Coordinates of C-alpha atoms in Angstrom, one line a residue:
T1 CA -17.1 30.6 -4.7
K2 CA -17.9 27.1 -5.9
R3 CA -18.9 24.8 -3.0
G4 CA -15.9 22.8 -1.8
R5 CA -13.2 25.4 -2.8
A6 CA -11.3 27.5 -0.3
T7 CA -13.0 30.9 0.2
G8 CA -10.0 32.7 1.6
A9 CA -6.3 32.5 2.4
R10 CA -5.7 30.3 5.4
G11 CA -2.6 28.6 6.7
H12 CA -2.1 25.0 5.8
M13 CA -3.0 22.1 8.1
S14 CA -5.6 23.8 10.3
A15 CA -8.1 21.4 11.8
H16 CA -11.7 22.6 11.6
V17 CA -12.6 21.6 15.2
S18 CA -10.8 22.2 18.4
F19 CA -8.2 19.7 19.6
A20 CA -10.2 19.3 22.8
T21 CA -13.1 17.9 20.7
M22 CA -10.7 15.4 19.2
L23 CA -9.5 14.3 22.6
A24 CA -13.0 13.6 23.7
A25 CA -13.8 11.7 20.6
V26 CA -11.2 9.0 20.5
T27 CA -9.9 6.1 22.5
P28 CA -6.9 5.8 23.0
R29 CA -6.5 9.5 23.6
P30 CA -4.1 11.4 21.3
N31 CA -0.8 12.1 23.2
A32 CA 0.6 14.9 21.0
R33 CA -0.3 17.5 18.5
E34 CA 2.2 18.8 16.0
P35 CA 2.2 22.5 14.9
G36 CA -0.3 23.4 12.2
G37 CA -3.2 21.2 13.2
W38 CA -1.7 17.7 12.7
I39 CA -3.1 15.4 15.3
R40 CA -1.0 12.5 16.5
A41 CA -2.2 9.4 18.4
S42 CA -0.7 6.0 19.3
V43 CA -2.5 2.7 18.8
P44 CA -1.3 -0.8 19.6
K45 CA -0.3 -3.2 16.8
R46 CA -2.4 -6.3 16.5
A47 CA -0.9 -9.8 16.2
P48 CA -0.4 -11.0 12.6
Q49 CA -2.4 -13.8 11.2
S50 CA -1.0 -16.8 9.4
G51 CA -1.8 -17.4 5.7
S52 CA -2.2 -20.4 3.5
T53 CA 0.7 -22.3 2.0
T54 CA -0.7 -23.8 -1.2
I55 CA 0.4 -22.4 -4.6
R56 CA -2.4 -20.6 -6.4
S57 CA -3.6 -21.7 -9.8
A58 CA -1.8 -19.9 -12.6
K59 CA -5.0 -19.7 -14.5
A60 CA -6.5 -17.5 -11.8
R61 CA -9.9 -16.0 -12.3
A62 CA -10.1 -12.2 -12.7
P63 CA -10.0 -10.3 -9.3
N64 CA -13.3 -10.1 -7.5
L65 CA -13.6 -6.5 -6.5
R66 CA -16.3 -7.2 -4.0
S67 CA -14.4 -9.9 -2.1
R68 CA -14.1 -9.4 1.7
A69 CA -10.5 -8.5 2.6
L70 CA -9.8 -8.0 6.3
A71 CA -6.5 -6.4 7.5
E72 CA -3.9 -9.1 7.7
D73 CA -2.5 -7.8 11.0
A74 CA -5.8 -7.6 12.9
P75 CA -8.1 -10.5 13.9
E76 CA -11.7 -10.0 13.1
S77 CA -13.7 -8.6 16.0
N78 CA -16.5 -10.6 17.5
I79 CA -18.4 -7.4 18.3
V80 CA -20.6 -6.4 15.4
P81 CA -22.5 -3.1 15.8
S82 CA -26.1 -3.3 14.7
P83 CA -26.9 -0.8 11.9
S84 CA -30.5 -0.7 13.3
D85 CA -29.1 1.0 16.4
A86 CA -27.7 3.9 14.5
P87 CA -29.6 7.1 14.0
E88 CA -31.0 8.0 10.6
L89 CA -28.1 9.3 8.5
A90 CA -27.8 10.9 5.1
R91 CA -26.8 8.6 2.3
G92 CA -25.5 9.1 -1.2
P93 CA -23.5 12.0 -2.6
L94 CA -23.6 15.4 -1.0
K95 CA -26.5 17.7 -1.5
P96 CA -26.1 21.4 -2.5
T97 CA -26.8 22.4 1.1
E98 CA -24.0 20.2 2.5
T99 CA -20.3 21.0 2.8
L100 CA -17.6 18.3 2.3
K101 CA -15.8 17.6 5.6
L102 CA -12.8 15.4 5.2
A103 CA -10.8 13.3 7.7
V104 CA -7.4 12.3 6.4
F105 CA -5.9 9.3 8.2
S106 CA -2.3 8.1 8.2
T107 CA -0.7 11.4 7.3
S108 CA 3.0 11.8 7.2
S109 CA 5.4 14.8 7.2
Y110 CA 6.2 14.3 3.5
M111 CA 2.6 15.3 2.7
R112 CA 3.1 18.8 4.0
H113 CA 4.8 20.1 0.9
T114 CA 3.3 17.8 -1.7
Q115 CA -0.2 16.7 -1.1
A116 CA -1.6 18.9 1.7
P117 CA -1.5 22.2 -0.2
V118 CA -3.4 20.7 -3.1
I119 CA -6.1 19.2 -1.0
E120 CA -6.6 22.3 1.2
E121 CA -6.6 24.6 -1.7
A122 CA -9.4 22.6 -3.4
L123 CA -11.5 21.9 -0.3
G124 CA -10.7 24.7 2.1
A125 CA -8.3 24.3 5.0
D126 CA -11.1 24.5 7.6
N127 CA -12.8 21.5 5.9
V128 CA -9.8 19.1 6.2
R129 CA -8.7 17.3 9.4
W130 CA -5.2 15.8 9.3
L131 CA -4.7 12.8 11.5
D132 CA -1.3 11.4 12.1
V133 CA -2.7 8.0 13.0
G134 CA -3.9 5.0 11.0
L135 CA -7.6 4.1 10.8
T136 CA -8.8 1.3 13.1
P137 CA -12.1 0.8 14.9
Q138 CA -10.4 2.6 17.9
T139 CA -9.4 5.7 15.9
A140 CA -12.5 5.9 13.7
P141 CA -14.2 8.4 16.2
L142 CA -11.6 10.9 15.1
A143 CA -13.7 11.3 11.9
A144 CA -16.7 12.6 13.9
G145 CA -18.3 15.5 12.1
C146 CA -16.9 14.5 8.7
N147 CA -18.8 13.0 5.8
A148 CA -15.7 11.7 3.9
T149 CA -12.4 10.1 4.8
C150 CA -9.2 9.8 2.9
L151 CA -7.3 6.5 3.6
F152 CA -3.9 5.1 2.7
V153 CA -2.7 1.6 1.8
N154 CA -2.4 0.1 5.3
D155 CA -5.5 1.7 6.9
R156 CA -7.8 -0.9 8.4
A157 CA -11.3 -0.6 6.8
D158 CA -12.9 -3.9 7.8
A159 CA -16.6 -4.4 8.6
E160 CA -16.1 -3.2 12.2
T161 CA -14.4 0.0 11.1
I162 CA -16.8 0.7 8.3
D163 CA -19.8 0.4 10.7
A164 CA -18.0 2.8 13.1
L165 CA -17.5 5.3 10.3
A166 CA -21.0 5.0 8.8
D167 CA -22.5 5.5 12.3
L168 CA -20.6 8.8 12.4
G169 CA -22.1 9.9 9.1
V170 CA -19.2 9.1 6.8
R171 CA -20.4 8.0 3.4
F172 CA -17.4 8.4 1.2
I173 CA -13.9 6.8 1.3
A174 CA -11.2 8.3 -1.0
M175 CA -8.3 5.9 -1.1
R176 CA -5.1 7.8 -2.0
C177 CA -3.5 4.7 -3.5
A178 CA -4.3 2.1 -6.1
G179 CA -4.9 -0.9 -3.7
F180 CA -8.1 -1.4 -1.7
D181 CA -7.5 -5.0 -0.4
R182 CA -8.0 -3.8 3.2
V183 CA -11.4 -2.3 2.5
D184 CA -14.4 -4.6 3.2
L185 CA -16.5 -3.7 0.1
D186 CA -19.5 -5.8 1.3
A187 CA -19.7 -3.7 4.5
C188 CA -19.4 -0.5 2.4
A189 CA -22.3 -1.6 0.2
R190 CA -24.4 -2.5 3.2
R191 CA -23.8 0.8 4.9
G192 CA -24.0 3.0 1.7
V193 CA -20.3 4.1 1.8
A194 CA -18.8 4.7 -1.7
V195 CA -15.1 4.0 -2.3
T196 CA -12.8 5.5 -4.9
R197 CA -9.1 5.0 -5.5
V198 CA -6.2 6.4 -7.5
P199 CA -5.7 3.7 -10.2
A200 CA -2.5 5.2 -11.6
Y201 CA -0.2 8.0 -10.4
S202 CA 3.3 7.2 -11.6
P203 CA 4.0 3.7 -12.8
Y204 CA 7.5 4.9 -13.6
A205 CA 8.2 5.6 -9.9
I206 CA 7.5 2.0 -8.9
A207 CA 9.1 0.5 -12.0
E208 CA 12.3 2.5 -11.5
H209 CA 12.5 1.5 -7.8
A210 CA 12.1 -2.2 -8.8
I211 CA 15.0 -1.8 -11.2
A212 CA 17.1 0.1 -8.6
M213 CA 16.6 -2.8 -6.2
M214 CA 17.6 -5.4 -8.8
L215 CA 20.8 -3.5 -9.6
A216 CA 21.7 -2.8 -5.9
L217 CA 21.4 -6.6 -5.1
N218 CA 23.1 -7.7 -8.3
R219 CA 26.1 -5.4 -7.9
Q220 CA 26.1 -5.7 -4.1
L221 CA 26.1 -1.9 -3.6
M222 CA 25.2 -2.0 0.1
K223 CA 28.1 -4.3 0.9
G224 CA 30.5 -2.3 -1.3
H225 CA 29.5 1.0 0.3
A226 CA 29.7 -0.4 3.8
R227 CA 33.3 -1.6 3.1
V228 CA 34.4 1.7 1.8
V229 CA 33.0 3.6 4.8
Q230 CA 35.3 1.4 7.0
G231 CA 38.3 1.8 4.7
N232 CA 38.1 -1.6 3.0
Y233 CA 38.6 -1.2 -0.7
S234 CA 38.9 -4.8 -1.7
L235 CA 36.8 -6.3 -4.4
S236 CA 36.5 -10.0 -3.4
G237 CA 33.0 -11.0 -2.6
L238 CA 31.4 -8.3 -4.8
V239 CA 31.1 -10.1 -8.1
G240 CA 27.8 -9.4 -9.9
F241 CA 26.4 -10.3 -13.4
D242 CA 25.5 -8.5 -16.6
M243 CA 21.8 -7.7 -16.8
H244 CA 22.2 -7.8 -20.6
G245 CA 21.1 -11.1 -22.0
K246 CA 19.5 -12.4 -18.8
T247 CA 15.9 -13.6 -18.7
V248 CA 13.6 -11.6 -16.3
G249 CA 10.0 -12.7 -15.5
I250 CA 7.3 -10.2 -14.9
V251 CA 4.2 -11.4 -13.0
G252 CA 1.5 -8.9 -13.8
T253 CA 1.7 -6.6 -16.9
G254 CA -0.4 -3.7 -15.9
K255 CA 1.0 -0.2 -16.3
I256 CA 3.8 -0.8 -13.7
G257 CA 4.7 -4.2 -15.0
R258 CA 4.9 -2.8 -18.6
C259 CA 7.1 0.1 -17.5
T260 CA 9.4 -2.3 -15.7
A261 CA 9.5 -4.6 -18.8
K262 CA 10.3 -1.6 -21.0
I263 CA 13.3 -0.6 -18.9
L264 CA 14.6 -4.2 -18.8
L265 CA 14.2 -4.6 -22.6
G266 CA 16.3 -1.4 -23.0
M267 CA 19.0 -3.1 -20.9
G268 CA 19.1 -6.0 -23.3
C269 CA 17.1 -8.5 -21.1
E270 CA 14.7 -11.1 -22.4
V271 CA 11.4 -10.5 -20.7
L272 CA 8.9 -13.3 -20.1
A273 CA 5.5 -12.4 -18.5
Y274 CA 2.4 -14.0 -17.0
D275 CA -0.9 -12.2 -16.6
V276 CA -4.5 -13.4 -16.8
F277 CA -5.0 -10.7 -19.4
Q278 CA -2.2 -10.4 -22.0
S279 CA -1.3 -6.8 -23.1
K280 CA -1.0 -6.0 -26.8
E281 CA 1.3 -3.1 -25.8
A282 CA 3.6 -5.5 -23.9
I283 CA 3.7 -8.0 -26.8
D284 CA 4.4 -5.2 -29.3
M285 CA 7.4 -4.0 -27.3
G286 CA 8.9 -7.5 -27.2
V287 CA 7.5 -9.2 -24.1
K288 CA 6.9 -12.9 -24.4
Y289 CA 3.9 -14.4 -22.5
V290 CA 3.8 -17.8 -21.0
D291 CA 0.7 -19.7 -20.0
T292 CA 1.4 -20.3 -16.3
V293 CA 3.4 -18.9 -13.4
E294 CA 4.8 -22.4 -13.0
E295 CA 6.2 -22.2 -16.6
L296 CA 7.8 -18.8 -15.9
L297 CA 9.6 -19.4 -12.6
P298 CA 12.2 -21.9 -13.7
R299 CA 13.2 -20.0 -16.8
C300 CA 14.2 -16.7 -15.2
Q301 CA 17.2 -15.4 -13.3
I302 CA 15.1 -12.6 -11.9
V303 CA 11.3 -12.6 -11.1
S304 CA 9.6 -9.3 -10.4
L305 CA 6.0 -9.2 -9.0
H306 CA 3.6 -6.5 -10.2
C307 CA 0.2 -8.0 -9.6
P308 CA -2.6 -7.0 -7.2
L309 CA -3.4 -8.9 -4.0
T310 CA -6.5 -11.0 -4.3
D311 CA -7.8 -14.3 -2.9
D312 CA -6.1 -16.0 -5.9
T313 CA -2.8 -14.3 -5.6
H314 CA -2.4 -14.4 -1.8
H315 CA 0.9 -16.3 -1.1
L316 CA 1.4 -16.8 -4.8
M317 CA 5.1 -17.2 -3.8
N318 CA 5.0 -20.1 -1.4
D319 CA 7.1 -23.3 -0.8
A320 CA 5.9 -24.8 -4.0
A321 CA 6.6 -21.7 -6.0
F322 CA 10.1 -21.3 -4.6
E323 CA 10.9 -24.9 -5.4
L324 CA 10.2 -24.1 -9.0
M325 CA 12.5 -21.1 -9.2
R326 CA 16.0 -21.5 -10.7
R327 CA 18.7 -22.0 -8.1
G328 CA 20.6 -18.7 -7.5
S329 CA 17.8 -16.5 -8.8
M330 CA 16.5 -13.2 -7.5
L331 CA 12.9 -12.3 -6.4
V332 CA 11.7 -8.6 -6.4
N333 CA 8.4 -7.6 -4.9
T334 CA 7.3 -3.9 -5.1
S335 CA 3.6 -4.8 -5.4
R336 CA 1.8 -6.3 -2.3
G337 CA 3.4 -8.0 0.7
G338 CA 0.7 -10.7 0.8
L339 CA 1.9 -12.1 -2.5
V340 CA 4.8 -13.7 -0.7
D341 CA 4.7 -16.2 2.1
T342 CA 7.3 -14.8 4.5
A343 CA 8.1 -18.1 6.2
A344 CA 8.5 -19.9 2.9
L345 CA 10.8 -17.1 1.7
A346 CA 13.0 -17.5 4.7
R347 CA 13.1 -21.3 4.1
A348 CA 14.1 -20.7 0.4
L349 CA 16.9 -18.4 1.5
D350 CA 18.1 -20.7 4.2
A351 CA 18.3 -23.6 1.6
Q352 CA 20.0 -21.2 -0.9
K353 CA 17.2 -22.1 -3.3
I354 CA 17.1 -18.5 -4.3
A355 CA 20.2 -16.2 -4.0
C356 CA 18.6 -12.9 -2.9
V357 CA 15.4 -11.0 -2.5
A358 CA 14.4 -7.3 -2.7
M359 CA 11.1 -6.3 -1.1
D360 CA 9.5 -2.9 -0.8
V361 CA 6.4 -4.5 0.8
Y362 CA 5.8 -7.0 3.6
E363 CA 2.7 -9.1 4.4
H364 CA 2.5 -7.8 8.0
E365 CA 3.6 -4.3 7.3
A366 CA 0.4 -2.6 8.7
G367 CA 1.2 -0.8 11.9
L368 CA 4.9 -1.2 11.1
F369 CA 5.8 0.5 7.9
F370 CA 5.6 4.3 7.8
E371 CA 6.4 4.4 11.6
D372 CA 9.6 4.9 13.5
K373 CA 9.9 1.8 15.7
S374 CA 13.5 2.7 16.8
E375 CA 12.2 5.2 19.4
E376 CA 9.8 2.8 21.1
T377 CA 12.3 1.1 23.5
D378 CA 12.3 3.5 26.5
A379 CA 10.0 1.3 28.6
T380 CA 12.9 -1.1 29.1
P381 CA 16.1 0.9 29.9
G382 CA 19.2 0.0 28.0
S383 CA 19.4 -1.8 24.7
S384 CA 16.0 -3.4 23.9
L385 CA 13.5 -3.9 21.1
S386 CA 10.2 -2.2 20.8
P387 CA 7.2 -4.2 22.1
D388 CA 5.9 -5.0 18.6
W389 CA 9.3 -5.6 17.0
D390 CA 8.7 -7.9 14.0
L391 CA 11.2 -10.8 14.4
S392 CA 10.5 -12.2 10.9
L393 CA 11.1 -9.0 9.1
G394 CA 14.1 -8.1 11.3
S395 CA 15.6 -11.5 10.6
L396 CA 15.2 -11.0 6.8
A397 CA 16.4 -7.5 6.8
S398 CA 19.6 -8.4 8.6
R399 CA 20.7 -10.8 5.9
P400 CA 23.4 -9.5 3.4
N401 CA 21.4 -10.9 0.5
V402 CA 18.1 -9.2 1.4
L403 CA 17.2 -5.6 0.5
V404 CA 14.2 -4.1 2.3
T405 CA 12.6 -0.7 1.8
S406 CA 9.5 0.4 3.7
H407 CA 6.9 0.7 0.9
Q408 CA 8.6 3.7 -0.6
A409 CA 8.6 2.7 -4.3
F410 CA 5.8 5.2 -5.0
L411 CA 7.6 8.0 -3.2
T412 CA 8.5 10.6 -5.8
A413 CA 7.4 14.2 -6.0
E414 CA 5.6 13.5 -9.3
A415 CA 3.7 10.5 -7.9
L416 CA 2.6 12.4 -4.8
G417 CA 1.3 15.3 -6.8
N418 CA -0.6 13.0 -9.1
I419 CA -2.1 11.1 -6.1
A420 CA -3.3 14.4 -4.6
T421 CA -4.8 15.7 -7.8
T422 CA -6.7 12.5 -8.5
T423 CA -7.9 12.3 -4.9
V424 CA -9.3 15.8 -5.1
E425 CA -11.1 15.0 -8.4
N426 CA -12.7 12.0 -6.7
L427 CA -13.8 14.1 -3.7
R428 CA -15.2 16.8 -5.9
E429 CA -17.4 14.3 -7.6
F430 CA -18.8 13.3 -4.2
A431 CA -19.2 17.0 -3.2
G432 CA -20.8 17.8 -6.6
G433 CA -23.7 15.5 -6.1
G434 CA -22.7 12.4 -7.9
G435 CA -20.2 10.7 -10.2
A436 CA -19.1 12.1 -13.5
G437 CA -18.7 8.6 -15.1
E438 CA -21.1 6.6 -17.2
G439 CA -24.5 6.2 -15.5
G440 CA -23.5 8.5 -12.7
A441 CA -20.7 6.3 -11.5
Y442 CA -17.6 7.9 -10.0
V443 CA -14.8 7.9 -12.5
N444 CA -12.4 6.0 -10.2
E445 CA -15.1 4.0 -8.5
V446 CA -14.5 0.8 -6.6
I447 CA -18.0 0.8 -5.2
G448 CA -20.6 3.5 -5.7
H449 CA -23.6 4.9 -3.9

């Protein structure tokens, strides 16, 4: 059987080392293990950091893929392990005598029926360790014995964590998402850790979610449904507007932005767009580009964000940007939470500068989204909040003109399957001795060996 493939029928989700070994390897110690080999652990949430408040230049330079990007919810550690103290470790892709051993962080139950079978069939169930905990410096030891890790969008992969992984022998990170702004690429280059990603999985999933949020806010579906549940069938206070004929601004016209624009054009909207790189496909379908974000904002009833998070786009929507928006307009963000200054957003809503906002992402979502915080109140008997309850998000989500979903825009069966397939292809390149791209690069490489 080809190296890296399963050699026999095994049950899904079996960890390839004993749970006792896992207990000895990590601090804090895992407190539960789910059936089938999924390991659960609890880690404390770090305090969020504040961001800048100046509007970014609309003529932003192209994203710098090697820029340092520490997790927004975790202050940088002042303890820096010395690489010279680490034992001599293998580097580069796997050799024919080596077997791929994978630690998958931030696993969720929805992966059981969509992504886990694909990954285990390709790599062998005994070679995959499923960890129901996010990656941090404290949980990195759970990857002991593995030469590769698979991370999700909010896993913390700063310099401290990369050093911890590299000291364990990890030399490949497969991101099962498009974004990598929480990965310190300089540290990866220094320690010889390659990084790949999934650049596209289903742009339709995210575009359709953005449109669904627009319509739900516009037609006040949450308020209308809540009324009917309580026997209130009145219509006052539920007036919306026709999407047809309205001007919608798209910031970022990659695949997701173009899919969103195509749906809006089909609804009869005029679509304006801003991007550093203008798309011929977008122009051909009827999208009209403007030269700056500042030009786009005051012309649109709805603004939808579809750009990556970089140093240039961090807090793109701040006080200055909200001041430019048309009064009574709507903001939709299904891209990255750090694009929006949360405090400035609250001020804009308070002043009724904008009418409503839909957000599937939040700038301090790490350690919050993908978790159930409603069960973390037992330390204080009676009604209480969890210790790390986010007051800013809670305040926003409680407003009738704010719609929040917890980073679920990608969550369709098709997208999950495509993510798993591409992740497996990336891992097979590493296991096969090198990249299949030009010059030996990994096809979906962020940084190579």
